[in-house]
XYZ file of C-alpha atoms in Angstrom:
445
model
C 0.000 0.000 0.000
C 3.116 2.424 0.847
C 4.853 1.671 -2.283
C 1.604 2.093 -4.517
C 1.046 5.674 -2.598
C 4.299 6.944 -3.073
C 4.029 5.633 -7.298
C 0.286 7.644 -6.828
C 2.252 10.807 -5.382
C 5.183 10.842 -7.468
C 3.040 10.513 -10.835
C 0.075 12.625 -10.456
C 2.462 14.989 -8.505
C 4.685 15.315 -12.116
C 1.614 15.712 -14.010
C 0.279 18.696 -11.990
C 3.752 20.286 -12.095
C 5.424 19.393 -15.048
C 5.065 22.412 -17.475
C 4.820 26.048 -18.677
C 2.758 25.085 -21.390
C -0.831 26.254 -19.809
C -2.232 28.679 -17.790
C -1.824 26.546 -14.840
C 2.077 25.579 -15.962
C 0.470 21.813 -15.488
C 0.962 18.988 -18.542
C 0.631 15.502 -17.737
C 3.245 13.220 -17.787
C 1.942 9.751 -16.419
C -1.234 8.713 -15.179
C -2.036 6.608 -12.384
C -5.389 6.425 -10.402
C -6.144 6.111 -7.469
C -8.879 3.174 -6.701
C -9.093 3.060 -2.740
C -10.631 5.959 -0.223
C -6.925 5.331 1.365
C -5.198 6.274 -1.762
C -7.893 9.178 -2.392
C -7.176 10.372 1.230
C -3.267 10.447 1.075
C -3.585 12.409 -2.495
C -5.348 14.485 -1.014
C -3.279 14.863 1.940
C -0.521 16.165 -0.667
C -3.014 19.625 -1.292
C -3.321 20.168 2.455
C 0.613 19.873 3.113
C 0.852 23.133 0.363
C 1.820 25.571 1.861
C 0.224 28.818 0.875
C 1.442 31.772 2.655
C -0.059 35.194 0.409
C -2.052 36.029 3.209
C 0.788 35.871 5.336
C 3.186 37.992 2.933
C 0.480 40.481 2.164
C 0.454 41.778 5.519
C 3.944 43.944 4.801
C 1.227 45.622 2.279
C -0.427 47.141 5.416
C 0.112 49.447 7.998
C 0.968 46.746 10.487
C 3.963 45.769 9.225
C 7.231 46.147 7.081
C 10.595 44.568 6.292
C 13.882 44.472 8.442
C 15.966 46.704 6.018
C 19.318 45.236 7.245
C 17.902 41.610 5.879
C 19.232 42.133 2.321
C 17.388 38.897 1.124
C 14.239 39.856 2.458
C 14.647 43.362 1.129
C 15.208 42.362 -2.016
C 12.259 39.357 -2.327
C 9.883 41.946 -0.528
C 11.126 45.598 -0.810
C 9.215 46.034 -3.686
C 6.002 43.983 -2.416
C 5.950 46.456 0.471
C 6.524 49.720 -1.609
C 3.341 48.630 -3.922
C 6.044 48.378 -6.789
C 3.393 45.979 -8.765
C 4.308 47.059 -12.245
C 8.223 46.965 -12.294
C 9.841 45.142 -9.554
C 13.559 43.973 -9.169
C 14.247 40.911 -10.293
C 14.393 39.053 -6.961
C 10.652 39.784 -6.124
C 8.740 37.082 -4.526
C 5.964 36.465 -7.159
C 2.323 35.359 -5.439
C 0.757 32.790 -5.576
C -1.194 31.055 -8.927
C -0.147 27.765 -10.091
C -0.055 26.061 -6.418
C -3.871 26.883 -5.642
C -5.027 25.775 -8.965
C -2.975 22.878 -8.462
C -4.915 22.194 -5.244
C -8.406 22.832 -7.642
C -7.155 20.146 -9.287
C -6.473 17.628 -6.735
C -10.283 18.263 -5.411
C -11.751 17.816 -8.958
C -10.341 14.975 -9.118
C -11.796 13.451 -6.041
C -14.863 14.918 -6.944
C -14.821 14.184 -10.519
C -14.128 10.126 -9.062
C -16.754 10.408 -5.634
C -18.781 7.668 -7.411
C -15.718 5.386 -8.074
C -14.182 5.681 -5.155
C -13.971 1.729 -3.030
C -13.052 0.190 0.061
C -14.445 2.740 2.411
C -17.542 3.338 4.367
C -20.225 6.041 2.389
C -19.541 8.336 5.458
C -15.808 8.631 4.792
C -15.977 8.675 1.378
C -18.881 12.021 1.714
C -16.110 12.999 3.899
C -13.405 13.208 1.883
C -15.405 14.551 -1.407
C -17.387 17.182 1.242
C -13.672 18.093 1.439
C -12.161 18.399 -1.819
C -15.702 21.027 -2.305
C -14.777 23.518 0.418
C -10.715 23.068 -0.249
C -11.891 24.081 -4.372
C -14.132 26.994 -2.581
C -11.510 28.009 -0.487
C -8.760 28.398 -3.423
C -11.037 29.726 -5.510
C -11.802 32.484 -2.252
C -7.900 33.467 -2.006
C -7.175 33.867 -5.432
C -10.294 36.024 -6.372
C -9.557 38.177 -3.172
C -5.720 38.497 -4.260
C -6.504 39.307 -7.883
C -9.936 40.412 -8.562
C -11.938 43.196 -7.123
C -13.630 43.749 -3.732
C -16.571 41.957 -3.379
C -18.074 45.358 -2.140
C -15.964 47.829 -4.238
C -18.626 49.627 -6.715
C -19.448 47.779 -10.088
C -16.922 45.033 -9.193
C -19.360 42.417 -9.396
C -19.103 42.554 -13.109
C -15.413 43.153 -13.313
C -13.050 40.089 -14.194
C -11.192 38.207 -12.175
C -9.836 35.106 -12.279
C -10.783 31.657 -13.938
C -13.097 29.474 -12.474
C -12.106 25.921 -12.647
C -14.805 22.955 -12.412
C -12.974 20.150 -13.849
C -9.964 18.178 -14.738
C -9.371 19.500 -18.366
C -5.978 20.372 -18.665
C -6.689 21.809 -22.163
C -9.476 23.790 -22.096
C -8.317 27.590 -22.658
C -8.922 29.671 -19.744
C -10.971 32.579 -19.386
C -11.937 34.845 -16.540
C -14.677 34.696 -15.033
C -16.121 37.981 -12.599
C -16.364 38.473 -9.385
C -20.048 37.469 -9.059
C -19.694 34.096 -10.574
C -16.909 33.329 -8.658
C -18.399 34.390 -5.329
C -21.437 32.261 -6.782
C -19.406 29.385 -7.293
C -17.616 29.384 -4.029
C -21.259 29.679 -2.076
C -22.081 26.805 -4.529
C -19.187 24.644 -3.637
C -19.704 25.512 0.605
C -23.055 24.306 0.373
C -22.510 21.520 -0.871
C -19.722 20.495 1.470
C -22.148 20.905 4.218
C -24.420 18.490 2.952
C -21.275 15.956 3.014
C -18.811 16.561 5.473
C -19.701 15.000 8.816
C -16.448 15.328 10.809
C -17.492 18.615 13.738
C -13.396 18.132 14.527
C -10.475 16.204 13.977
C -7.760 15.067 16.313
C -5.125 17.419 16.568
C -2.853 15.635 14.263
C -5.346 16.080 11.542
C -6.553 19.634 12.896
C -5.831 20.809 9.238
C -8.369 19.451 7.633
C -11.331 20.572 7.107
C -14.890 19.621 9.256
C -18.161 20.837 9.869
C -17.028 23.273 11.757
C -14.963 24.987 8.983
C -17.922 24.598 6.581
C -19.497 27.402 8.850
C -16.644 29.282 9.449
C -16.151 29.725 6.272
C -19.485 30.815 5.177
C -19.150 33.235 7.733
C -15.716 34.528 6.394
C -17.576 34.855 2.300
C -20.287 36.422 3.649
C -18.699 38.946 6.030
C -16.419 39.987 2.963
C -19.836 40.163 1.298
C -21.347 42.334 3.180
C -24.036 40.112 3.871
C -24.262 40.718 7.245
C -27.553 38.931 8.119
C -26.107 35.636 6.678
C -22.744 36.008 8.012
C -23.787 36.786 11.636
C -25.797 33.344 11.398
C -22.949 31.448 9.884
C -20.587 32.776 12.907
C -23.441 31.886 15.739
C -23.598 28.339 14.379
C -19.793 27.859 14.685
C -19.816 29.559 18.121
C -22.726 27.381 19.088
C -20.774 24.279 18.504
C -16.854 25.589 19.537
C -16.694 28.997 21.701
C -13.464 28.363 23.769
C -10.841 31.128 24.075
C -7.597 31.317 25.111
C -7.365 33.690 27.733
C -4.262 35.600 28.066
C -4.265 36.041 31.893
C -3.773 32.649 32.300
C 0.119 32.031 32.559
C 2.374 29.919 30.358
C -0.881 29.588 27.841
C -0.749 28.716 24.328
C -1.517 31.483 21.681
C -4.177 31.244 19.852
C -2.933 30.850 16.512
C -0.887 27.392 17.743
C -2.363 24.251 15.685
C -2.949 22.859 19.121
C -4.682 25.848 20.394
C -8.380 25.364 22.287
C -9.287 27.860 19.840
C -8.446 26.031 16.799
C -11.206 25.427 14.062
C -8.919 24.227 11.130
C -4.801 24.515 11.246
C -4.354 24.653 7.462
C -2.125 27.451 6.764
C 1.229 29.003 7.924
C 1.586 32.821 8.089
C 4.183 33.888 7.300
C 6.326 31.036 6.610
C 10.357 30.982 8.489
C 11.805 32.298 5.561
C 10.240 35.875 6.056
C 9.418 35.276 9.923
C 12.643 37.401 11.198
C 12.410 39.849 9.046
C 8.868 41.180 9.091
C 8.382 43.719 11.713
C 5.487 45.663 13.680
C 5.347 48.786 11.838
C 6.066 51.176 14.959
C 2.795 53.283 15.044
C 0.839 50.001 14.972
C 1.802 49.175 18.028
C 0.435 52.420 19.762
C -2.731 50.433 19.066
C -2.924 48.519 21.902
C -3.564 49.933 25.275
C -0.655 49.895 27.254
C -1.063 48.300 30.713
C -4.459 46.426 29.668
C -3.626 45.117 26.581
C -1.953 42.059 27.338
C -1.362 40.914 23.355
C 1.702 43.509 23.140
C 3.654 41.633 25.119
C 2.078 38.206 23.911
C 2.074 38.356 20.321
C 4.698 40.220 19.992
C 9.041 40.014 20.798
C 11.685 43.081 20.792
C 14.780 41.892 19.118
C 18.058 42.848 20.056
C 17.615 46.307 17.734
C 14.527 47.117 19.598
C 12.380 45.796 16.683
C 8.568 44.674 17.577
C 8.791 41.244 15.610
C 5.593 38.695 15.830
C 5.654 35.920 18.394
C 3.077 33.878 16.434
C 4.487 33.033 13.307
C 7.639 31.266 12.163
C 7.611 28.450 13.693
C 5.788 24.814 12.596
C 3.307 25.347 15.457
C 1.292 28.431 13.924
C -1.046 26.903 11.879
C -4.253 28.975 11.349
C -7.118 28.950 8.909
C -10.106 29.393 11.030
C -10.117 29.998 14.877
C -13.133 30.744 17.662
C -11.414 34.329 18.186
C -11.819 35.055 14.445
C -15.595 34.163 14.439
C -16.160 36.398 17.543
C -14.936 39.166 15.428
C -17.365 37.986 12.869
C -20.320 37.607 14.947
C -19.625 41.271 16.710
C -19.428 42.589 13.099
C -22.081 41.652 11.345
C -24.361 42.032 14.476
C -23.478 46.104 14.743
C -24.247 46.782 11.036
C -27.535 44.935 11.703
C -27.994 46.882 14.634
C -28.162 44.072 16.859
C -26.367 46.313 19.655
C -26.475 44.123 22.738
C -25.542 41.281 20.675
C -22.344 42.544 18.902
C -20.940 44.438 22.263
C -21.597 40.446 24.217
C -19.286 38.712 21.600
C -16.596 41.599 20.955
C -16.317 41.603 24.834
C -15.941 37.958 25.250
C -13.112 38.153 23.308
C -11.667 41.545 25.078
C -12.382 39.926 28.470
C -9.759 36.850 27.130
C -6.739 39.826 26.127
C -7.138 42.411 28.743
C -5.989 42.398 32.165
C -9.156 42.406 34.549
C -8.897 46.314 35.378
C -8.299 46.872 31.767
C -11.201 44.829 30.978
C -13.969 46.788 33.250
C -12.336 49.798 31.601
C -13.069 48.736 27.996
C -16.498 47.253 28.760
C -18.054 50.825 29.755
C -16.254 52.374 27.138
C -18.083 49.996 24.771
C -20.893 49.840 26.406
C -21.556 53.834 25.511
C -20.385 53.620 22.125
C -22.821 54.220 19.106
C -23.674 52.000 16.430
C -20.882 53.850 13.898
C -18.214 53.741 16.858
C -18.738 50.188 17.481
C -18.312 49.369 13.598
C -15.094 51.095 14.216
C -13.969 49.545 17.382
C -14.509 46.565 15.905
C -12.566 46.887 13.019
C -9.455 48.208 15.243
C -10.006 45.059 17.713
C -9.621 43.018 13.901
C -6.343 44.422 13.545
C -4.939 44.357 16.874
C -6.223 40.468 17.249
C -5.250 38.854 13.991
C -2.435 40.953 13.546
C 0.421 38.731 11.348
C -2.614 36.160 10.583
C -3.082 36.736 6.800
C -6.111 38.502 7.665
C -5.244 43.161 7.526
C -4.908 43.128 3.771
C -8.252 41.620 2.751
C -10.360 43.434 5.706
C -8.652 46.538 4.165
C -9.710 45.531 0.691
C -13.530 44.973 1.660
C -13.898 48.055 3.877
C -12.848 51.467 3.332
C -9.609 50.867 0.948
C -7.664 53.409 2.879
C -4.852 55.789 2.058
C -1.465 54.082 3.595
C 1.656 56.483 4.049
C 5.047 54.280 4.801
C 8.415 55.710 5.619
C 11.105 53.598 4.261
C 14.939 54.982 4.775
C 13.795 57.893 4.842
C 11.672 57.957 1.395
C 7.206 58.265 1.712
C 5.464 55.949 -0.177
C 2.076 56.635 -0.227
C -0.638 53.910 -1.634
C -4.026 56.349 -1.705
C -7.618 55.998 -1.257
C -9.220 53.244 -3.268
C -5.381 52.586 -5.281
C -5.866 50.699 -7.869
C -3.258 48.184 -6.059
C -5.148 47.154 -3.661
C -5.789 44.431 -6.315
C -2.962 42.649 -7.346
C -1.234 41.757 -10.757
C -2.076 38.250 -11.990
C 1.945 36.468 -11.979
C 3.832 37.263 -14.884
C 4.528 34.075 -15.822
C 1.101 32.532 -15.887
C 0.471 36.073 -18.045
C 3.525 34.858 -20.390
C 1.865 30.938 -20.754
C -1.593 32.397 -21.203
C -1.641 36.332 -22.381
C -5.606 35.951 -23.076
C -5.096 36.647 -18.985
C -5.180 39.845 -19.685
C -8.412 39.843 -21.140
């Protein structure tokens, strides 16, 4: 079984990787199939164990954080990425993201395209695994629309294109763009039908990164909040907080954080932001930091570490351990959101001061809680927002809720030189990759 895994891997592995020669830089070079739901699970095992870190990376596109300028590698992979240089960067840029999360498309078409052929495995499992390969297609299909195609919310994006939509195995169909709308369609599409299939509420915490029922809701929640569908999104988050609502609370000593894989607040471990390549190197931006209130806030000197130049540098990233796609404190954020634009008042000040009760120091928190308590509906949207920021800070999470709100003008200082990205740039969408542009120019189109 091993040996006939590993021939499964190394095969359909090649034939996802193999070429320039199509939009995806994917040509087949062997074919075997998989027969078994053990063969189906451990290719699909090889999509999970990509590691996609845009989310991670885009965060030095923020005003949270920016690169160690004495790191010449870093400086020269992300200099540019920070500075908004889109058009003409150096030749040592790190490129984002494309052919890996259509890869991973293509590794849940195939278990989808094959749910009815799949053998030796109870019709639980298999819905399982295929419920799976549905929200993991969603979920690509979700980063790469928010990386390179419009807001969701931005006016008249709907109709703008963004980036292909990709149903099935056909390595030679010619790709086209779809818009924003049918890709949003698609993903809600894809969620729902994972619901009706997965049946896993949560894995052990070896297998916390894949997904369950649990993450089915989450991410509905997650859509729908970029969405603006507020109704929906705030009913999406109270399911998941229904069925998981444990925080980590940051008074108690020697506690994980809650962006660990093994964290009580763990909903699905998937992803690694950013990676230990670019971990060192990306620092607080300094005005971030004035943020958090100092003396009640205990997440300055939790999330974050001073190096030996005095640098703020995150404390929950670089290491194996920080895994995070979807946790509790995430979908309290949701919940508190969606609730205030609804006007649900009571409700969105109960679950943004859960979480506030879990990161302040008990003085701090009675503070806070009358100061919340008093604010309006338009002052809570804000306060909420800010709490966003200061909580998933270095999560993957500050470029996209910039992108679906307000767009903002950022102003960064770099050796001595303002770079300015203004309101609504144009950049806060990026470039598709040049070089799936160079193997398919219709890209452009």
């Amino acid at each position: 079984m091993t040996k006939k895994i590993y021939y499964i891997f190394t095969l359909i592995g090649s034939l996802l990787l193999s070429s320039c020669d199509s939009y995806l830089d994917i040509q087949p070079v062997g074919q075997v199939i998989p027969n078994t739901l053990a063969e189906y699970r451990a290719l699909f095992t090889t999509a999970y164990n990509t590691v996609l870190n845009d989310r991670g990376i885009c965060e030095i596109r923020t005003d949270i954080a920016t690169i160690l300028q004495s790191d010449a590698t870093s400086k020269n992979a992300l200099g540019d990425v920070e500075k908004w240089n889109d058009v003409n960067p150096n030749a040592s840029t790190r490129q984002f993201g494309w052919a890996a999360y259509y890869t991973n498309i293509y590794y849940a078409n195939a278990i989808i395209d094959k749910r009815d052929e799949i053998s030796e495995g109870s019709q639980e499992d298999i819905n399982q695994l295929v419920g799976e390969a549905y929200l993991m297609r969603a979920y690509m299909h979700f980063i790469l629309v928010n990386l390179y195609g419009q807001p969701y919310t931005a006016a008249g994006a709907l109709e703008t294109k963004a980036i292909p939509l990709k149903l099935n195995t056909d390595l030679e169909e010619i790709p086209s763009r779809n818009t924003v709308k049918e890709i949003y369609t698609s993903i809600l599409s894809d969620i729902e039908t994972a619901r009706k299939l997965i049946n896993k509420k949560e894995w052990e915490v070896q297998y916390s990164y894949r997904f369950s029922t649990l993450s089915v809701d989450a991410m509905e929640s997650r859509v729908y909040l970029y969405m603006g569908e507020w109704a929906k999104s705030y009913e999406a988050s109270e399911r998941v907080l229904a069925g998981k609502s444990t925080l980590v609370n940051l008074n108690d000593e020697g506690d994980k954080l809650p962006n660990e894989f093994t964290s009580i607040e763990m909903i699905t471990a998937y992803e690694v932001f950013p990676n230990s390549d670019y971990a060192g190197s990306l620092l607080l931006y300094p005005s971030f930091l004035q943020e958090y209130e100092e003396g009640k806030d205990l997440r300055p000197n939790k999330y974050y570490k001073v190096n030996q130049n005095g640098n703020y540098t995150s404390s929950k990233s670089g290491e194996s351990k920080f895994k995070c796609t979807f946790r509790t404190g995430e979908l309290y954020l949701n919940s508190a959101e969606a609730a205030a634009h609804l006007n649900k008042l009571p409700e969105a000040r109960t679950r943004l001061l859960k979480l506030i009760e879990n990161r302040y120091t008990s003085e701090g928190y009675e503070q806070k809680k009358n100061e919340i308590n008093a604010m309006s509906q338009e002052k809570l949207i804000t306060e909420i927002l800010k709490e966003r920021a200061r909580e998933l800070a270095f999560e993957g999470h500050r470029w996209f809720d910039l992108r679906r709100t307000t767009r903002p003008e950022i102003k960064k200082v770099i050796e001595d030189v303002t770079y300015t990205l203004v309101q609504d740039d144009s950049r806060y969408t990026l470039r598709i990759p040049q070089d799936a542009i160079d193997a398919n120019p219709g890209l452009l189109n």
